[in-house]
Structure formats: structure tokens, C-alpha cells
C-alpha positions as a LaTeX table, in Angstrom:
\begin{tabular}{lrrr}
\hline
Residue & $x$ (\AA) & $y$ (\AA) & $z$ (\AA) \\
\hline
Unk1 & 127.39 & $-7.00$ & 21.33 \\
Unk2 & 128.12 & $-9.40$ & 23.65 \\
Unk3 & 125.70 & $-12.34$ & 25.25 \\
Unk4 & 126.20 & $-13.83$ & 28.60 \\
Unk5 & 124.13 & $-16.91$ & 29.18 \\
Unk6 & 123.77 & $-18.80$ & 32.95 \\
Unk7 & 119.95 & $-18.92$ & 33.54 \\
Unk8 & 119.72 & $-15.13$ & 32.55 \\
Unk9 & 120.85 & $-13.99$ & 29.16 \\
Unk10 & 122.21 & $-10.45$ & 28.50 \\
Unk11 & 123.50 & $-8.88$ & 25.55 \\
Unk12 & 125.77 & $-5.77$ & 26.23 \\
Unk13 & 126.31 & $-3.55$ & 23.41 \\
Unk14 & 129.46 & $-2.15$ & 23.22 \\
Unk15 & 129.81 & 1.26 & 21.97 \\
Unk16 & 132.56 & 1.75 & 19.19 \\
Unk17 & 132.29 & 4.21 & 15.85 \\
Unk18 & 134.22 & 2.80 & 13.64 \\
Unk19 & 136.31 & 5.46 & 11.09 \\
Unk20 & 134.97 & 5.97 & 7.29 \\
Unk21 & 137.10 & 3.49 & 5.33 \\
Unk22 & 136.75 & 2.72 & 1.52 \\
Unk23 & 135.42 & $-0.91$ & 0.59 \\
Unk24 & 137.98 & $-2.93$ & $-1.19$ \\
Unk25 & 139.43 & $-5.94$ & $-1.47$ \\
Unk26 & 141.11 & $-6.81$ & 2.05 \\
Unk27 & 137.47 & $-6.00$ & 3.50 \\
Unk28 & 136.10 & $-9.46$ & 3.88 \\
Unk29 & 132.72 & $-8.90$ & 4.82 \\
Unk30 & 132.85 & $-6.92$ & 1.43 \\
Unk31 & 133.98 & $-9.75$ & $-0.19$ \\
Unk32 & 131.28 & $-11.92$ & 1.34 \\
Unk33 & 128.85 & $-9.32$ & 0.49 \\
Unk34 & 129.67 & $-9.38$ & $-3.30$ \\
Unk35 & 129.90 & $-13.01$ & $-3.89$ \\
Unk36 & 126.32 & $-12.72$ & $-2.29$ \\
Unk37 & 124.94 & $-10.40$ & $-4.58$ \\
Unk38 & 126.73 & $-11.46$ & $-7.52$ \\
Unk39 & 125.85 & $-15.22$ & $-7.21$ \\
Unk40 & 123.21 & $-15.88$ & $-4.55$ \\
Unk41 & 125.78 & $-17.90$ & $-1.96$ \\
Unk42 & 125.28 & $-18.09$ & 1.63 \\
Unk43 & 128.51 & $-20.23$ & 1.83 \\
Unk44 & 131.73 & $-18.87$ & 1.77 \\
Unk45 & 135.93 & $-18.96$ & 1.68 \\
Unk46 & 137.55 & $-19.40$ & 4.91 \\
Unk47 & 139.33 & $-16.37$ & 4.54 \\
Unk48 & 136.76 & $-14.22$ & 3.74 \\
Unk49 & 134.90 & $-14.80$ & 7.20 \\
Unk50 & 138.57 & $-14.77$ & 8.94 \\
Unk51 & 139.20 & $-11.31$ & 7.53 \\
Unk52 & 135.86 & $-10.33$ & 8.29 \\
Unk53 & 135.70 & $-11.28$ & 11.66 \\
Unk54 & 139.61 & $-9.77$ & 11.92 \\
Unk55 & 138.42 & $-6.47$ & 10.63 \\
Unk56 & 138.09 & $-4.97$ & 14.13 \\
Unk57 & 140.91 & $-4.18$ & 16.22 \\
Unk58 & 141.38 & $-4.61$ & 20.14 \\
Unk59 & 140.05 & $-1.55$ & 22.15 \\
Unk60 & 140.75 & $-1.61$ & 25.22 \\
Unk61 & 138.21 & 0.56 & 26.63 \\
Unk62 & 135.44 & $-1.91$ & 24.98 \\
Unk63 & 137.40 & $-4.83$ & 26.99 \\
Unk64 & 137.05 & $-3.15$ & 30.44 \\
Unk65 & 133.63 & $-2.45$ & 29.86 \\
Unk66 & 132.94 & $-5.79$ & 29.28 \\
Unk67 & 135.01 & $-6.84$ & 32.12 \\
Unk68 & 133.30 & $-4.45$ & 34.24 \\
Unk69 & 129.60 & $-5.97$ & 33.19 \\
Unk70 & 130.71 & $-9.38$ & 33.78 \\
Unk71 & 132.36 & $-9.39$ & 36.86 \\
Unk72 & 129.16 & $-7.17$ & 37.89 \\
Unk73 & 126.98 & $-10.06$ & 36.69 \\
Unk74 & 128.87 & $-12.87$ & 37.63 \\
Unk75 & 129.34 & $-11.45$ & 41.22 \\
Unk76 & 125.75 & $-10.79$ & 41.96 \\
Unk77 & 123.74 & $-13.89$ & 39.83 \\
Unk78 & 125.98 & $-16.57$ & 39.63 \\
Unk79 & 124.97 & $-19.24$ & 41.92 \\
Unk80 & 127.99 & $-21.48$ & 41.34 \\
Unk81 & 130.83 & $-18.61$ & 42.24 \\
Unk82 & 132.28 & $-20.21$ & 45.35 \\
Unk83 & 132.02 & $-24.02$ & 43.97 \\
Unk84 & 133.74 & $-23.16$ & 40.54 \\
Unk85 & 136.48 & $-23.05$ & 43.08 \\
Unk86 & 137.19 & $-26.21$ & 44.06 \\
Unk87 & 138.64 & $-29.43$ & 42.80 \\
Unk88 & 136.46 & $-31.67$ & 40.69 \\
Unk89 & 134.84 & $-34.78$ & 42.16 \\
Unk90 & 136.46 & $-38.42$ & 41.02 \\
Unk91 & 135.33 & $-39.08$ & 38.15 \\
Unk92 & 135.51 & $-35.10$ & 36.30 \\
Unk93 & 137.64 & $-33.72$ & 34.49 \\
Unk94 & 137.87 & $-30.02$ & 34.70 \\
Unk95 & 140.01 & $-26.99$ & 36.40 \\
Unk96 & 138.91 & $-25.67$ & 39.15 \\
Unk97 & 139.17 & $-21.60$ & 38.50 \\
Unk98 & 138.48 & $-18.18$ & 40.92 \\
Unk99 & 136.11 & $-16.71$ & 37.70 \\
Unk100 & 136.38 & $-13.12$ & 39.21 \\
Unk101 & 140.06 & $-13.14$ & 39.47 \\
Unk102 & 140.67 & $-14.25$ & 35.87 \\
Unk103 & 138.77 & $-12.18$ & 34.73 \\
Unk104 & 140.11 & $-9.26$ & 35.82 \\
Unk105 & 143.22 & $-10.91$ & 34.42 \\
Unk106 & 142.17 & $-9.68$ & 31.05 \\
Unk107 & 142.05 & $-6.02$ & 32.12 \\
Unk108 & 146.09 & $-6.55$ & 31.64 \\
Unk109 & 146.36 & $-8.38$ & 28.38 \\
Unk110 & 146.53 & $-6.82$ & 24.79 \\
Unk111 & 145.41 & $-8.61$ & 21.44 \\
Unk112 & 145.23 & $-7.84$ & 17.62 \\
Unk113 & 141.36 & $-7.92$ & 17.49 \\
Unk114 & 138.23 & $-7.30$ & 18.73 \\
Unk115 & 137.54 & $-11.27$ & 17.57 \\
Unk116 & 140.76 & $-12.53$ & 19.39 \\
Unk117 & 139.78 & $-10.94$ & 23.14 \\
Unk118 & 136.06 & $-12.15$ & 22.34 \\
Unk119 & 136.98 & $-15.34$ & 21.77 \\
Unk120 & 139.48 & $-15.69$ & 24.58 \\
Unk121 & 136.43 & $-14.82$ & 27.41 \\
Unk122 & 134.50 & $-17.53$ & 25.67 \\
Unk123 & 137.20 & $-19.99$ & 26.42 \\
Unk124 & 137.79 & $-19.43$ & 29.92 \\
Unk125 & 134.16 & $-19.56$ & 30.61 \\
Unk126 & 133.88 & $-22.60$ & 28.89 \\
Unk127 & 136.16 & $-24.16$ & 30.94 \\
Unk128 & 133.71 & $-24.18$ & 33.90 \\
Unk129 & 132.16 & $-26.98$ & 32.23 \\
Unk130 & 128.88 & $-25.37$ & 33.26 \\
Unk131 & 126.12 & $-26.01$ & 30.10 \\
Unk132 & 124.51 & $-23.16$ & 31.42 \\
Unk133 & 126.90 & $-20.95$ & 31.34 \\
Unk134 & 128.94 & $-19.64$ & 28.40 \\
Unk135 & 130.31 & $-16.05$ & 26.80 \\
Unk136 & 128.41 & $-15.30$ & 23.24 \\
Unk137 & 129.20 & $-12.60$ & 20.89 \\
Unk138 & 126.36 & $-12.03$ & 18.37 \\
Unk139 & 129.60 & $-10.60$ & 15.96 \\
Unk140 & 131.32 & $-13.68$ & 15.42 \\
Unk141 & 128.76 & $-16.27$ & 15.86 \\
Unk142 & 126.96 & $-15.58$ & 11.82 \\
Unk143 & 128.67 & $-18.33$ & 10.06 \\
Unk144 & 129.33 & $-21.88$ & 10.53 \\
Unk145 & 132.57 & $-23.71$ & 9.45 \\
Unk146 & 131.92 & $-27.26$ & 7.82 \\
Unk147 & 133.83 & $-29.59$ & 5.55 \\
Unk148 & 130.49 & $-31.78$ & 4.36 \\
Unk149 & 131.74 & $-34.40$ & 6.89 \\
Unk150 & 130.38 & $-35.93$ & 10.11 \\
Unk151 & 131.80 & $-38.90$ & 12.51 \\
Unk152 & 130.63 & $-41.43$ & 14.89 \\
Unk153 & 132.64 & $-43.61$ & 17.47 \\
Unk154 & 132.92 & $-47.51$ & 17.95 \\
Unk155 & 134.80 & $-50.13$ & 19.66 \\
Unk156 & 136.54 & $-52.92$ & 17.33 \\
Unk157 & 138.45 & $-55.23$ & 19.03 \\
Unk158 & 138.93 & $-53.47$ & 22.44 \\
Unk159 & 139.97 & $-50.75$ & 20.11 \\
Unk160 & 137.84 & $-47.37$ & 20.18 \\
Unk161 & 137.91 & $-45.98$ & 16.67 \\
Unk162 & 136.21 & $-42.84$ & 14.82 \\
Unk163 & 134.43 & $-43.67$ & 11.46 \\
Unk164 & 132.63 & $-41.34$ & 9.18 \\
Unk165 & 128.95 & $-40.87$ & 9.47 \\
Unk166 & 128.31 & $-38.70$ & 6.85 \\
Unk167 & 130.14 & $-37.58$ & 3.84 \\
Unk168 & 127.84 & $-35.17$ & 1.77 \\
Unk169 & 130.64 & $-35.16$ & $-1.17$ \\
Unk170 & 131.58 & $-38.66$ & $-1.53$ \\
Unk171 & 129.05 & $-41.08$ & 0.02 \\
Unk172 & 132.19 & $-43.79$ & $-0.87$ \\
Unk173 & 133.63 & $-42.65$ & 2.24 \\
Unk174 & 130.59 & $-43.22$ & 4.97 \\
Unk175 & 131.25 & $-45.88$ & 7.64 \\
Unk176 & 134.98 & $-45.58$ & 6.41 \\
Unk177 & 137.88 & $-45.44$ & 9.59 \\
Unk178 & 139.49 & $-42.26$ & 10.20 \\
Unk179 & 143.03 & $-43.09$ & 11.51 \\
Unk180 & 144.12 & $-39.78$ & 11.54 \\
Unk181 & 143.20 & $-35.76$ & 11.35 \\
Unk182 & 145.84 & $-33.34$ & 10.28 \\
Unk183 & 148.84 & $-36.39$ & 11.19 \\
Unk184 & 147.52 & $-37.28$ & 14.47 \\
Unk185 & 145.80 & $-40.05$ & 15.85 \\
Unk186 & 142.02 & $-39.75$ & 15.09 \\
Unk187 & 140.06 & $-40.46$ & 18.21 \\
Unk188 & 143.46 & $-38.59$ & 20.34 \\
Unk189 & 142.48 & $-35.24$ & 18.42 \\
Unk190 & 138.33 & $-35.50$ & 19.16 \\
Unk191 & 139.21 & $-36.40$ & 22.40 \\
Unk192 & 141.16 & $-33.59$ & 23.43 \\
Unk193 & 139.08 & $-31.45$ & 21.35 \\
Unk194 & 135.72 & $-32.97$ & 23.82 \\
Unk195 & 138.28 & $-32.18$ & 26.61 \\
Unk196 & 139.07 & $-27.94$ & 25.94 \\
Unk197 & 136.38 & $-27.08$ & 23.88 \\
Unk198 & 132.94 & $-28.84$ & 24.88 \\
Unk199 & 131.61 & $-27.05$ & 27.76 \\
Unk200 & 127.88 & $-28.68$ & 28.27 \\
Unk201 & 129.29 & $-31.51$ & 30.64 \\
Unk202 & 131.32 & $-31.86$ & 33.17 \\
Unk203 & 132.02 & $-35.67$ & 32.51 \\
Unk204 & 134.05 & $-35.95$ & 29.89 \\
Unk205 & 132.43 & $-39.66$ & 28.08 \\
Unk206 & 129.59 & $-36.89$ & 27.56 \\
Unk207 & 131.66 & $-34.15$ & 26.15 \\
Unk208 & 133.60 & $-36.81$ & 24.17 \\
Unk209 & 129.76 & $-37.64$ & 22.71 \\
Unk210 & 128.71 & $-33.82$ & 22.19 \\
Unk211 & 132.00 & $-33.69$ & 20.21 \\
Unk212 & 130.52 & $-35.91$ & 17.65 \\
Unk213 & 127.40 & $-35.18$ & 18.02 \\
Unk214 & 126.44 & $-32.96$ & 14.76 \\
Unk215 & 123.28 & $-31.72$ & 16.16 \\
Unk216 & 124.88 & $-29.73$ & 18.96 \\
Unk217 & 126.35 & $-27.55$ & 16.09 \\
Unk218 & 128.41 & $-25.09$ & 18.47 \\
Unk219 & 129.86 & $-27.90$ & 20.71 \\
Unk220 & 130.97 & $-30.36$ & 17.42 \\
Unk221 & 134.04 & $-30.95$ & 16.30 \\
Unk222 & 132.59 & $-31.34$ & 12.85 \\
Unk223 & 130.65 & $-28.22$ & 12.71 \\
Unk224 & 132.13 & $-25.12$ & 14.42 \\
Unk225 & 131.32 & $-21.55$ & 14.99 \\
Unk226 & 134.55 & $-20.37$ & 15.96 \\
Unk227 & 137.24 & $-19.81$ & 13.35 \\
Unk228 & 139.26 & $-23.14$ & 12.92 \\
Unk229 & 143.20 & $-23.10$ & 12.98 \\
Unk230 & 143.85 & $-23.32$ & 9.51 \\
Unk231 & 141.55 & $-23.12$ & 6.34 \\
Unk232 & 141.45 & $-26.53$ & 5.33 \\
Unk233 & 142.06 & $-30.23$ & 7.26 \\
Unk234 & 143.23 & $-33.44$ & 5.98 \\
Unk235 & 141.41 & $-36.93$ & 6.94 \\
Unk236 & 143.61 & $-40.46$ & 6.49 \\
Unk237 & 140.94 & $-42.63$ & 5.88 \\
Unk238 & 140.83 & $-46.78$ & 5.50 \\
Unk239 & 138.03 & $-48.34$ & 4.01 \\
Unk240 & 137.27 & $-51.87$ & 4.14 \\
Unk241 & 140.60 & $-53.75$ & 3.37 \\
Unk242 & 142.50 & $-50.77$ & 1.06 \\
Unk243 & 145.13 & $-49.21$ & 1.83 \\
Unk244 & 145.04 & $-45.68$ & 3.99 \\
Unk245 & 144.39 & $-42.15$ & 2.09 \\
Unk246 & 144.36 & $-38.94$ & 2.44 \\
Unk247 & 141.00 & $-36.71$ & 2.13 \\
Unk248 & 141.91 & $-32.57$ & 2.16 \\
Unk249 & 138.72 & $-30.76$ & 2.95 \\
Unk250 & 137.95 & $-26.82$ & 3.22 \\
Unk251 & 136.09 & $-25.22$ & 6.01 \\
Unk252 & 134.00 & $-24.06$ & 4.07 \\
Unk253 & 131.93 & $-21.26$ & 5.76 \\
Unk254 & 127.57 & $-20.52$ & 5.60 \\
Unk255 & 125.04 & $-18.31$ & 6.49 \\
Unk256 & 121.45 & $-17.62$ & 6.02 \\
Unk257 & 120.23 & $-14.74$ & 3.49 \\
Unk258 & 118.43 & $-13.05$ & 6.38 \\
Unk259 & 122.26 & $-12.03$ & 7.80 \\
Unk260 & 123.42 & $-11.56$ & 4.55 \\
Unk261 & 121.12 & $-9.21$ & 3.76 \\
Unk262 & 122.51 & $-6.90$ & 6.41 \\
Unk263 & 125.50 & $-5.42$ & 5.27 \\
Unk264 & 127.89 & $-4.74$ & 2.42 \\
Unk265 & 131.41 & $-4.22$ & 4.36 \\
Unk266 & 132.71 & $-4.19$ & 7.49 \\
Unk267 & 130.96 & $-1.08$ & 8.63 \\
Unk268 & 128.03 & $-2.16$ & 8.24 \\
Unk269 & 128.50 & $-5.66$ & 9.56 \\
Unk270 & 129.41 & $-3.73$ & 12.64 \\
Unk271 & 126.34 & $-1.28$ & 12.94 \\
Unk272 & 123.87 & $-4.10$ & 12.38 \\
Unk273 & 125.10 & $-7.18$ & 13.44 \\
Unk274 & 127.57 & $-6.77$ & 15.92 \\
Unk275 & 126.24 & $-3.40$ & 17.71 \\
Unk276 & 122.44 & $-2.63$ & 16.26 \\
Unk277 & 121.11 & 1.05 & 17.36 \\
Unk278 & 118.15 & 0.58 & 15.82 \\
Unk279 & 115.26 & $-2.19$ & 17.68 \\
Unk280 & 114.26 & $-4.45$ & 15.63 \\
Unk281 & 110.96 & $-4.19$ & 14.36 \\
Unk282 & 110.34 & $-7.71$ & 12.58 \\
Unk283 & 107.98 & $-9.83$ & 14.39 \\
Unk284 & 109.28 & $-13.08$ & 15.92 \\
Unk285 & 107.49 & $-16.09$ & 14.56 \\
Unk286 & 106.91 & $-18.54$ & 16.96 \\
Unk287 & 105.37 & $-22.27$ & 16.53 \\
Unk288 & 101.48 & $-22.83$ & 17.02 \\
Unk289 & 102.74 & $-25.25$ & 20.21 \\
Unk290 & 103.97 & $-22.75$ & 22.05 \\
Unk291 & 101.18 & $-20.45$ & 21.63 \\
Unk292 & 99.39 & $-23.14$ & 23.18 \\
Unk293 & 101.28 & $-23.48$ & 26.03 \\
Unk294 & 101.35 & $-19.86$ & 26.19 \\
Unk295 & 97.38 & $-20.05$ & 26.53 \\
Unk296 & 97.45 & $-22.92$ & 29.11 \\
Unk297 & 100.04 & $-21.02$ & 31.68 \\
Unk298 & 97.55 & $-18.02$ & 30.70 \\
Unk299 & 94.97 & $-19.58$ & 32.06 \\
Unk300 & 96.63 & $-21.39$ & 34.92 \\
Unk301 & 97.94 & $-18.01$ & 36.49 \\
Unk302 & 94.11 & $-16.51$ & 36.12 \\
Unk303 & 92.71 & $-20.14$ & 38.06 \\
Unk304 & 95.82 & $-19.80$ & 40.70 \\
Unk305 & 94.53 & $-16.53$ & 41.50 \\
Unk306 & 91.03 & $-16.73$ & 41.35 \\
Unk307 & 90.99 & $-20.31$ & 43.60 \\
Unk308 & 93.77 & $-18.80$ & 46.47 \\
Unk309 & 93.12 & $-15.59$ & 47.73 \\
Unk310 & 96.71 & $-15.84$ & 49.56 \\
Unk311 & 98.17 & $-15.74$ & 46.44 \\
Unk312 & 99.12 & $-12.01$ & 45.88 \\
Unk313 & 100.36 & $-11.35$ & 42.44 \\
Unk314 & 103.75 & $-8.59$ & 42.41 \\
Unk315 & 104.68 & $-8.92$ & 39.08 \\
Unk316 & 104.23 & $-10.48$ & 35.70 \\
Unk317 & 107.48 & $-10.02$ & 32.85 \\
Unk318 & 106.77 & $-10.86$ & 29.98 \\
Unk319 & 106.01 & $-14.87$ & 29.94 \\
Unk320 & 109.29 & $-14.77$ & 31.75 \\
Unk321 & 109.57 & $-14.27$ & 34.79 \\
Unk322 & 106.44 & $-14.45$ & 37.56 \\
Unk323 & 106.54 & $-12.57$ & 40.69 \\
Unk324 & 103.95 & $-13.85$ & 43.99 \\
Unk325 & 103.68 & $-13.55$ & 47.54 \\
Unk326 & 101.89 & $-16.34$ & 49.27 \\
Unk327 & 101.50 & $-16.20$ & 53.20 \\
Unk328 & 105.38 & $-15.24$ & 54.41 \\
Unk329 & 107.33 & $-16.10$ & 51.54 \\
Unk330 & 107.99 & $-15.13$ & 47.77 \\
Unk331 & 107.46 & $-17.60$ & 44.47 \\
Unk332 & 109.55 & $-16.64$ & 41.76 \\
Unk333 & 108.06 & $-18.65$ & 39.03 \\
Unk334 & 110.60 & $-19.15$ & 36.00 \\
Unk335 & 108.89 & $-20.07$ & 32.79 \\
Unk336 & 111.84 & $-19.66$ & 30.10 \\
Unk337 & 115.36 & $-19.52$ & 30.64 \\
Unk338 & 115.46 & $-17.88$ & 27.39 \\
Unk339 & 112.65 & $-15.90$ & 26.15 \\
Unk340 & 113.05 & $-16.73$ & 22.45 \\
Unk341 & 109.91 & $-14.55$ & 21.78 \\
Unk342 & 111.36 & $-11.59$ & 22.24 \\
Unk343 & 114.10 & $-9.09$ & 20.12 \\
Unk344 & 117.45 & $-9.13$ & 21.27 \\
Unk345 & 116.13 & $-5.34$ & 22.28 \\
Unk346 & 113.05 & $-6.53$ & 24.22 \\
Unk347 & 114.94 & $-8.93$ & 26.46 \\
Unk348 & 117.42 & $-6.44$ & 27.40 \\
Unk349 & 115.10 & $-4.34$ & 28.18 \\
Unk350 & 113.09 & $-6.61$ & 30.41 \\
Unk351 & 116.24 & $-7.22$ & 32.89 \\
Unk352 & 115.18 & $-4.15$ & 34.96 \\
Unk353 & 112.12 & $-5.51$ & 35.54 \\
Unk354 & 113.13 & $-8.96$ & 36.21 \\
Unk355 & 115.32 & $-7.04$ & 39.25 \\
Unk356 & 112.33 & $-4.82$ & 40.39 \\
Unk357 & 110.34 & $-7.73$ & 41.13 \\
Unk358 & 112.83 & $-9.07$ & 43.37 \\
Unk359 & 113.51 & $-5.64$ & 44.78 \\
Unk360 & 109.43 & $-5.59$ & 45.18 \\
Unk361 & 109.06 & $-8.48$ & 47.20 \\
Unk362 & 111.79 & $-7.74$ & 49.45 \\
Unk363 & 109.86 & $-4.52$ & 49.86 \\
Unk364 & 106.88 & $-6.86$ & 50.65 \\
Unk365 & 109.19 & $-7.78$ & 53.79 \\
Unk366 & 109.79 & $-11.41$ & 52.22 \\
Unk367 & 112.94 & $-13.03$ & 53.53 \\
Unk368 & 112.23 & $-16.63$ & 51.86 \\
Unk369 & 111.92 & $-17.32$ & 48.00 \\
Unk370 & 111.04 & $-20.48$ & 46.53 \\
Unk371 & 112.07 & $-20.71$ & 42.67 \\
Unk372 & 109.42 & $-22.53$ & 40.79 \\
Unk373 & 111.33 & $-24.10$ & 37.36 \\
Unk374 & 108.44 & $-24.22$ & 34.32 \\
\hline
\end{tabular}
């Protein structure tokens, strides 16, 4: 149900049966199923993914199980505990924050959804500022909000100002100033946006850059994953030497089929996408590239072993994680942060064995590990 990414990424299913309940119209993932079927979309209304999203209600018991399993994680694998702690350098912008205690902070607090507590973890661990660590829920991450416009930044006259990059409805607007989103200053709003809800740097220039940036889609302020505020946002734009107007845009909300073919109402949405019982079965494609570099560190592991007889193989996971004991001390070779190879299923299931090869070298008597980054 949930992910939680900082090197290692888990996913935690969280175990809720939801009641029978008729489909009708206040069930947005119904309604999202329907326009589907009826007329092929994969983009849809705002409020159909809000009330979608919204269709779960808080449980507490699922909140301090998730509590429990982070501050479980977080306690024994985070490296960056202690130093999360203390004030930012000169130069950073970011809080410092006791990550155990807040969380635990949440075993207190009450909200009107499943979607609201979810989202509220992701924002406190995105204020670590740490771009590899973050709170995912596969539940609400299916659709991305996007009003068909992008932005870039320049300096004019000692004067930093956004512009539009990209305007997939009316082309008329590209390279266009944007003096203001919503009322308020232009670049004001993307920065503070950069400032609370980038997370990949902790230098905020960078996050101000990742805000614009279209390509990091779950970091931009143009393209979001996370419900926006409101269902639409207005633009005042100036082009060239006319005067300033208005442009109202949608968040208009898409998908892939793939998803959409999952479920017809909330229920279902649940059972397969948010909590799936059943593996999944459907092979992961994966580019001819990295079946070659699959081959080479293949064949690299076979030479390493064959050429250095101190080399002592413990344990092999899955094109993960790599397991060796040469002479005193322990090599804990790290291929993939994130084996993308692998079912959501399979790399749950390989955890255990990630921790039994640590467990077996210690049994080896090793007292020194080198980690070997691929």
C-alpha cells in the first residue's frame, strides 16, 4: 500500500476490507471507470480523481501500522537519523527535524481520509530534503494533474521572471511572461512552491530548477501527482507589448489504460491498486541495454570468483544485492537501488533475504563491511 524509498524500497500493504457498497454517482473511481469505457479517455475531471482518492476514510489502526513499520525502518536503515537533526549548513534551506519523534506525532492526530494521513507522511518526509528519501503510496500516485502548460525562468533587467515554455492549447502564449498565478506574484508562488514541496535538493536554486523542470514530473510545479488545492488555476499573462490577461486552466487529470483497466469503483480500485492480494503475474519488460549489462555483471561475478580464491561468495539476491567475504571483511556489492525488474510482490519478498545476508556474514564473524555502489 504504501512505498518507502531511501536506498531500500518497501511497499507495506495495509490490510483493510472495505464494506459492500452500491456503485453510483458520488463513487468517483466509478465515474472514472465509465467515462473510460464509454469513450476511451485516460484523462479525467478533477473531481472525479478527488472523490476517488477521498473515497477511503481514516483508520486508525492502518495509521499505527504504518507508523509502527516506519519508525521500525527508519530506526534500523536510515543512515542520516542523527544528522536530520541538526541545523542546515550556510547556504541551505531546510528544517532540521527528530524524524522518529514526529512521527510518532501522527499516532495522535485524526483526519477525514485515508488520502489526507497519506499525504501528510509524504510531506514531512519531504521536508528532509533528502532525494533519496521520500513516503509513496501506490493508491494515490495513478494520475497526474496538468493544465497543458509548462514554464521556464529568466533574468530581464536584474529582474528574474517566469515565462511559458510550453502551451499545448494555445502555442500564442509560449515565451509569453507570467506575472501572476492565482493573484500572486509569479516567480513568489514557484518559489515557495520549490521551497515546501521539492524534496530532491537541499539547495534551494536546485529545487527552485526541479520546480520547473517538467521532466521531474512528481517534483514540478506544472505537473503534479498530488491533488492540487482547487480544480482549476488562473495565469495573468503579458505578451510582447499588450496589455496583461487572464488564462483559467483545469487540472485536468490522466492515466494509462493499463490502470484503467483495473477497476470499475472504488472497491475495486482498492483491492487492485491500492492493496493487491493477488502477485502479479505479467512479465516485466525490460530494455535490450540492460540485459546487457545484466550479462556483463554476470560474467564479471563468475571472473571475480574464478581469478581470487579469497573471494568467498555468501549470497547472491536477485541482481540486487551481492553478498562476499574476502580475507577479514564483508563486500556488500549494491547493483540497483531499485530493482525495476521485479513485481511490486517480488521485491518485497526479497527484503528477507537482503537481511539474511547481512545476518550471514556477521555469522561469518565479519566486523568490517565495505559497500561497493554499481
Amino acid at each position: 500500500f504504501f512505498t518507502f524509498l531511501f536506498f531500500l524500497a518497501l511497499n507495506a500493504q495495509s490490510h483493510i476490507i472495505l464494506g459492500e457498497a452500491s456503485v453510483h454517482v458520488t463513487d468517483g473511481c466509478a465515474r472514472i471507470h465509465n467515462e473510460f469505457i464509454t469513450n476511451q479517455k485516460t484523462n479525467f475531471s478533477y473531481i472525479d480523481v478527488k472523490d476517488c482518492y477521498e473515497s477511503y476514510p481514516f483508520d486508525k489502526a492502518v495509521a499505527s501500522k504504518t507508523i509502527d513499520t516506519l519508525t521500525d525502518l527508519i530506526g534500523g536503515f536510515y543512515s542520516f537519523l542523527d544528522k536530520a537533526k541538526e541545523l542546515p549548513q550556510p547556504g541551505y534551506d531546510f528544517r532540521p527535524m527528530d524524524l522518529i519523534a514526529e512521527l510518532n506525532l501522527f499516532r495522535n492526530k485524526s483526519y477525514a481520509t485515508l488520502y489526507d494521513f497519506t499525504i501528510d507522511i509524504k510531506h514531512l518526509f519531504n521536508d528532509l530534503k533528502d532525494a533519496h528519501t521520500t513516503f509513496i503510496s501506490n493508491c494515490f500516485e495513478t494520475f497526474v494533474f496538468y493544465t497543458n502548460m509548462t514554464f521556464y525562468s529568466v533574468v530581464d533587467d536584474g529582474k528574474q521572471k517566469i515565462k511559458v515554455f510550453n502551451d499545448t492549447i494555445d502555442r500564442s502564449n509560449i515565451d509569453c511572461e507570467v506575472t501572476h498565478i492565482d493573484g500572486q506574484q509569479a516567480f513568489q508562488i514557484i518559489y515557495e512552491y520549490a521551497n515546501k514541496s521539492v524534496y530532491w535538493s537541499r539547495d534551494l536554486g536546485v529545487r527552485f530548477n526541479i520546480a520547473l523542470d517538467h521532466a521531474h514530473a512528481k517534483k514540478s510545479f506544472a505537473i503534479r501527482y498530488e491533488i492540487p488545492e482547487k480544480p482549476d488555476i488562473t495565469y495573468t499573462l503579458k505578451c510582447d507589448n499588450t496589455n496583461e490577461f487572464n488564462v483559467i486552466r483545469n487540472w485536468n487529470a490522466f492515466t494509462i489504460s493499463s490502470i484503467l483497466d483495473k477497476f470499475n469503483d472504488s472497491k475495486s480500485y482498492f483491492d487492485n491498486i491500492c492493496n493487491p492480494i493477488k502477485e502479479s503475474k505479467q512479465p516485466v519488460s525490460f530494455n535490450p541495454k540492460h540485459r546487457k549489462i545484466t550479462k556483463i555483471i554476470d560474467n564479471a561475478n563468475g571472473i571475480l570468483a574464478k581469478q581470487d580464491q579469497s573471494v568467498t561468495t555468501i549470497r547472491i539476491v536477485n541482481q540486487f544485492v551481492e553478498f562476499y567475504k574476502v580475507k577479514d571483511f564483508g563486500v556488500v556489492k549494491i547493483i540497483t537501488e531499485q530493482p525495476n525488474t521485479l513485481t511490486t510482490d517480488e521485491t518485497i519478498a526479497i527484503f528477507p533475504k537482503v537481511i539474511q545476508g547481512f545476518k550471514e556474514l556477521a555469522n561469518a564473524g565479519i566486523k568490517k563491511v565495505i559497500s561497493n555502489l554499481v
